[in-house]
Amino acid sequence: MISTERVVIVGAGLGGLYAALMLAPRPVLIISPETLGEGASSTWAQGGVAAAMSKDDSPEAHARDTIAAGAGTVDQEIAALVTGMAQAHILDLTDHGTPFDRDNAGNYILNHEAAHSIARVVRVKGDQAGRKIMETLIAAVRAAPSVQVLERVVAQGLMVEDGCVTGIRLAQITGERVSKPVDLNAPAVLLAGGGSGGLFALTTNPPRIRGQVMGLAARAGAVMADMEFVQFHPTAMDVGLDPAPLATEALRGEGARLVNSDGVNFMDTEHPQAELAPRDIVARAVFAQTQAGKRPMLDTRAAIGVEIFTRFPAVAEACRKAGIDPAHDPIPVAAAAHYHMGGVATDAQGRSSLAGLWVCGEAASTGLHGANRLASNGVLEALVFARRAAGDIAATLTTVDAAPVDLKFAEGGISLDANAVAELRNIMTSLVGVRRTGEGLTRAIERIKSLNAAQSDCADFANMCATALLIATAALHRRESRGAQWRDDFPSSDPALAQRSRLTLTEAYDLTEDVS
Ligand code: SIN
C-alpha cells in the first residue's frame, strides 16, 4: 500500500482542474484517463456558462428559470446559492484569462438558450466556451507547482473503513487494456469524473464518459440521488457518428428551426415556446419524429445562413466532417443522452454520504437541476461546487506539502470486453432511453445484471453496470413522468412524487431481487 498527503482528484474536466487550483498551495494529485483536455465533457461544452451578467437580469430570475425547468424537484436553496455566485465565477475565469465574447463597451455577449427567460449564457467565439475555459485552466494547472497530474490512469474503486474513504484504487490504461491496480491511501478524495452519457448507444458525450466514476462511488456505498433523470439533447447530429456531434441549442436561440422530412415545423404545435421549450419537451418531440420515420432536421439557413461558419465554428466543422453544408441543407438530428442530473448525492459543500469523499461536476447530484437541467447550468454548477468542495477539503487538511506520488503499475490486467460494453449501451438506449415503460425497464435490469455477472473480474465494467442498474431501478420506481423521465405507462406527473429520489446500490439490488 502506498500513501500520500496529496488530495486525490479523480477527473480532469473543468470541476477537477478548478478545484485543484482552488486548493493551491495544498498538494493535489489529479488522475486523468487521457492527456489533459482530451476526453473531458467540459472541453466539448458548446453553449457556455449561464450567469446573470446583464443589467436586465438577476440571480433571482436565473434561479426562477432553473426551478421552473427542473419540473418540481429543484432544491431551491441550492438554486439560490449557485445563481448568486455565477457572476463572481465569470469574473474569476475572466481574470484567469478566459476570452469571453465582449462588445466594444466591455459587456459580455450573451446567448439565449431554451427555457431561459432572457439571454443569459456567457460564451466564447459562439460555441467554443468549453474548449477555451479548459485551455485557460489547463495552462494554470500545468504551471501550478502544487499540482501533480497522472495521465492515462483511471480510478477503479474506493477503499472504505468504517464508512470513511481512506484511499483509492488506480490502474494504468493503454488503449483498452487496464493494468493491475495499485492502492493509494490519501487524506481526501474528490470525484470530478463526469457523467454517464456514454452508457447509452446514442450520446453526445466523449467516449470514455460511461458512468464509471458514479459507479465506483455507488459500489463503495455512497448514497446516490435522482439517478432516473438523464437529459437527452434534442439536436445531436444524426450523421452515423459515435459519439454524435452536438448542434448547440444556441443555434435555436438564434432562430434556427426544427423541421421534418414533410417540411413541417413540428415544434409549433408542441409548446408555446416552440424550439425554445424546455429541453425534455423538445427532445421527446424530436424522438417522436424519428420514431415516425419523419427524419427531424435543424434548419439554420434562414436565421444564420453562411455566418454559421464564423459564428459557430465547432458546429460548422462537425458538419464539414459529416459532409453536410449547413448553409445549403438542414442538419439531421436525433435525441441523444447528454447530461445526467443524478449522481452521487452531495450537500452544499460537495460532501458525499461517505466521510473523506467529496464530489463535484456531473458526477454529483446537488439538487440544482431537478428533473431537467436548465441549459448551460452544468458548467456553472461544476465551478461553484469545485470551489466549495476545495474550501471544505482545505479545512480538513493538516499538511501543506507532499512529495510527488510515484506509482508502479504491474503488467497484466485485463481489457474491457467491447461486445459487452456495446450490448450495455444498446440496452440503455432501447430500454432506458427517451421513453420508458415498466416492462422495458424490468427487462433492462435483468440484462444489466446478467452482463455484470458475466464480467465479474472487470472493475471498470462493474462500475458502468452499477450506474446503469441505478438509473434503470430509479426509473422503474418513479411511477410517473416528470422532466426528463418519461413513462409511457405513467404519462402524468404525480404531485405526491415531486421530490428527489435517493438510492444506494444495495437498495437497488434489494428492490430488484425478483428480477434476475
Ligand atoms: C448546448 O450547447 O446545446 C448544450 C449546452 C448545455 O448542455 O448546457
PDB file of N, CA and C and ligand atoms in Angstrom, residues 45-48 113 231 233 235 246-250 252 279 338-339 373-379, ligand 1:
ATOM      1  N   ALA A  45     -18.247  21.235 -24.251  1.00  0.00           N
ATOM      2  CA  ALA A  45     -19.418  22.086 -23.945  1.00  0.00           C
ATOM      3  C   ALA A  45     -19.437  23.268 -24.906  1.00  0.00           C
ATOM      4  N   GLN A  46     -20.490  23.356 -25.688  1.00  0.00           N
ATOM      5  CA  GLN A  46     -20.546  24.421 -26.700  1.00  0.00           C
ATOM      6  C   GLN A  46     -21.233  25.676 -26.164  1.00  0.00           C
ATOM      7  N   GLY A  47     -22.330  25.479 -25.435  1.00  0.00           N
ATOM      8  CA  GLY A  47     -23.192  26.605 -25.076  1.00  0.00           C
ATOM      9  C   GLY A  47     -22.464  27.678 -24.305  1.00  0.00           C
ATOM     10  N   GLY A  48     -21.989  27.369 -23.109  1.00  0.00           N
ATOM     11  CA  GLY A  48     -21.285  28.344 -22.301  1.00  0.00           C
ATOM     12  C   GLY A  48     -21.683  28.225 -20.844  1.00  0.00           C
ATOM     13  N   GLU A 113     -30.700  30.546 -24.612  1.00  0.00           N
ATOM     14  CA  GLU A 113     -30.934  29.110 -24.746  1.00  0.00           C
ATOM     15  C   GLU A 113     -32.288  28.757 -24.143  1.00  0.00           C
ATOM     16  N   GLN A 231     -30.683  13.584 -19.039  1.00  0.00           N
ATOM     17  CA  GLN A 231     -31.171  14.554 -20.036  1.00  0.00           C
ATOM     18  C   GLN A 231     -30.736  14.143 -21.444  1.00  0.00           C
ATOM     19  N   HIS A 233     -30.358  15.392 -25.280  1.00  0.00           N
ATOM     20  CA  HIS A 233     -30.260  16.653 -26.037  1.00  0.00           C
ATOM     21  C   HIS A 233     -30.992  16.463 -27.359  1.00  0.00           C
ATOM     22  N   THR A 235     -30.795  18.025 -30.217  1.00  0.00           N
ATOM     23  CA  THR A 235     -30.156  18.259 -31.518  1.00  0.00           C
ATOM     24  C   THR A 235     -28.712  17.737 -31.538  1.00  0.00           C
ATOM     25  N   LEU A 246     -22.598  17.590 -31.383  1.00  0.00           N
ATOM     26  CA  LEU A 246     -23.701  18.417 -30.886  1.00  0.00           C
ATOM     27  C   LEU A 246     -23.945  19.598 -31.825  1.00  0.00           C
ATOM     28  N   ALA A 247     -25.221  19.908 -32.051  1.00  0.00           N
ATOM     29  CA  ALA A 247     -25.570  21.187 -32.688  1.00  0.00           C
ATOM     30  C   ALA A 247     -26.170  22.036 -31.570  1.00  0.00           C
ATOM     31  N   THR A 248     -25.373  22.950 -31.044  1.00  0.00           N
ATOM     32  CA  THR A 248     -25.723  23.668 -29.820  1.00  0.00           C
ATOM     33  C   THR A 248     -27.110  24.309 -29.862  1.00  0.00           C
ATOM     34  N   GLU A 249     -27.717  24.329 -28.675  1.00  0.00           N
ATOM     35  CA  GLU A 249     -29.030  24.950 -28.513  1.00  0.00           C
ATOM     36  C   GLU A 249     -28.995  26.447 -28.852  1.00  0.00           C
ATOM     37  N   ALA A 250     -27.789  27.030 -28.764  1.00  0.00           N
ATOM     38  CA  ALA A 250     -27.663  28.454 -29.094  1.00  0.00           C
ATOM     39  C   ALA A 250     -28.102  28.716 -30.535  1.00  0.00           C
ATOM     40  N   ARG A 252     -30.726  27.402 -31.936  1.00  0.00           N
ATOM     41  CA  ARG A 252     -32.169  27.664 -31.836  1.00  0.00           C
ATOM     42  C   ARG A 252     -32.420  29.015 -31.178  1.00  0.00           C
ATOM     43  N   ARG A 279     -35.863  21.557 -22.517  1.00  0.00           N
ATOM     44  CA  ARG A 279     -35.125  20.595 -23.332  1.00  0.00           C
ATOM     45  C   ARG A 279     -35.812  19.230 -23.409  1.00  0.00           C
ATOM     46  N   HIS A 338     -27.154  13.165 -22.941  1.00  0.00           N
ATOM     47  CA  HIS A 338     -26.273  14.336 -22.950  1.00  0.00           C
ATOM     48  C   HIS A 338     -25.762  14.694 -21.560  1.00  0.00           C
ATOM     49  N   TYR A 339     -26.622  14.613 -20.561  1.00  0.00           N
ATOM     50  CA  TYR A 339     -26.224  15.100 -19.221  1.00  0.00           C
ATOM     51  C   TYR A 339     -27.024  14.337 -18.180  1.00  0.00           C
ATOM     52  N   ARG A 373     -32.325  19.746 -16.384  1.00  0.00           N
ATOM     53  CA  ARG A 373     -31.365  20.840 -16.199  1.00  0.00           C
ATOM     54  C   ARG A 373     -31.633  22.002 -17.153  1.00  0.00           C
ATOM     55  N   LEU A 374     -31.561  23.198 -16.623  1.00  0.00           N
ATOM     56  CA  LEU A 374     -31.630  24.393 -17.464  1.00  0.00           C
ATOM     57  C   LEU A 374     -30.304  24.495 -18.238  1.00  0.00           C
ATOM     58  N   ALA A 375     -30.414  24.812 -19.533  1.00  0.00           N
ATOM     59  CA  ALA A 375     -29.226  24.832 -20.399  1.00  0.00           C
ATOM     60  C   ALA A 375     -28.117  25.691 -19.805  1.00  0.00           C
ATOM     61  N   SER A 376     -26.886  25.182 -19.916  1.00  0.00           N
ATOM     62  CA  SER A 376     -25.660  25.870 -19.508  1.00  0.00           C
ATOM     63  C   SER A 376     -25.554  26.126 -18.007  1.00  0.00           C
ATOM     64  N   ASN A 377     -26.395  25.438 -17.219  1.00  0.00           N
ATOM     65  CA  ASN A 377     -26.209  25.451 -15.766  1.00  0.00           C
ATOM     66  C   ASN A 377     -25.195  24.396 -15.315  1.00  0.00           C
ATOM     67  N   GLY A 378     -24.804  23.470 -16.228  1.00  0.00           N
ATOM     68  CA  GLY A 378     -23.895  22.399 -15.828  1.00  0.00           C
ATOM     69  C   GLY A 378     -22.490  22.919 -15.529  1.00  0.00           C
ATOM     70  N   VAL A 379     -21.954  23.742 -16.422  1.00  0.00           N
ATOM     71  CA  VAL A 379     -20.607  24.290 -16.210  1.00  0.00           C
ATOM     72  C   VAL A 379     -20.609  25.173 -14.963  1.00  0.00           C
TER      73      VAL A 379
HETATM   74  C1  SIN B   1     -25.779  23.201 -25.908  1.00  0.00           C
HETATM   75  O1  SIN B   1     -24.910  23.982 -26.253  1.00  0.00           O
HETATM   76  O2  SIN B   1     -26.795  22.989 -26.542  1.00  0.00           O
HETATM   77  C2  SIN B   1     -25.563  22.389 -24.666  1.00  0.00           C
HETATM   78  C3  SIN B   1     -25.441  23.267 -23.514  1.00  0.00           C
HETATM   79  C4  SIN B   1     -25.695  22.508 -22.279  1.00  0.00           C
HETATM   80  O3  SIN B   1     -25.843  21.288 -22.333  1.00  0.00           O
HETATM   81  O4  SIN B   1     -25.788  23.121 -21.230  1.00  0.00           O
END
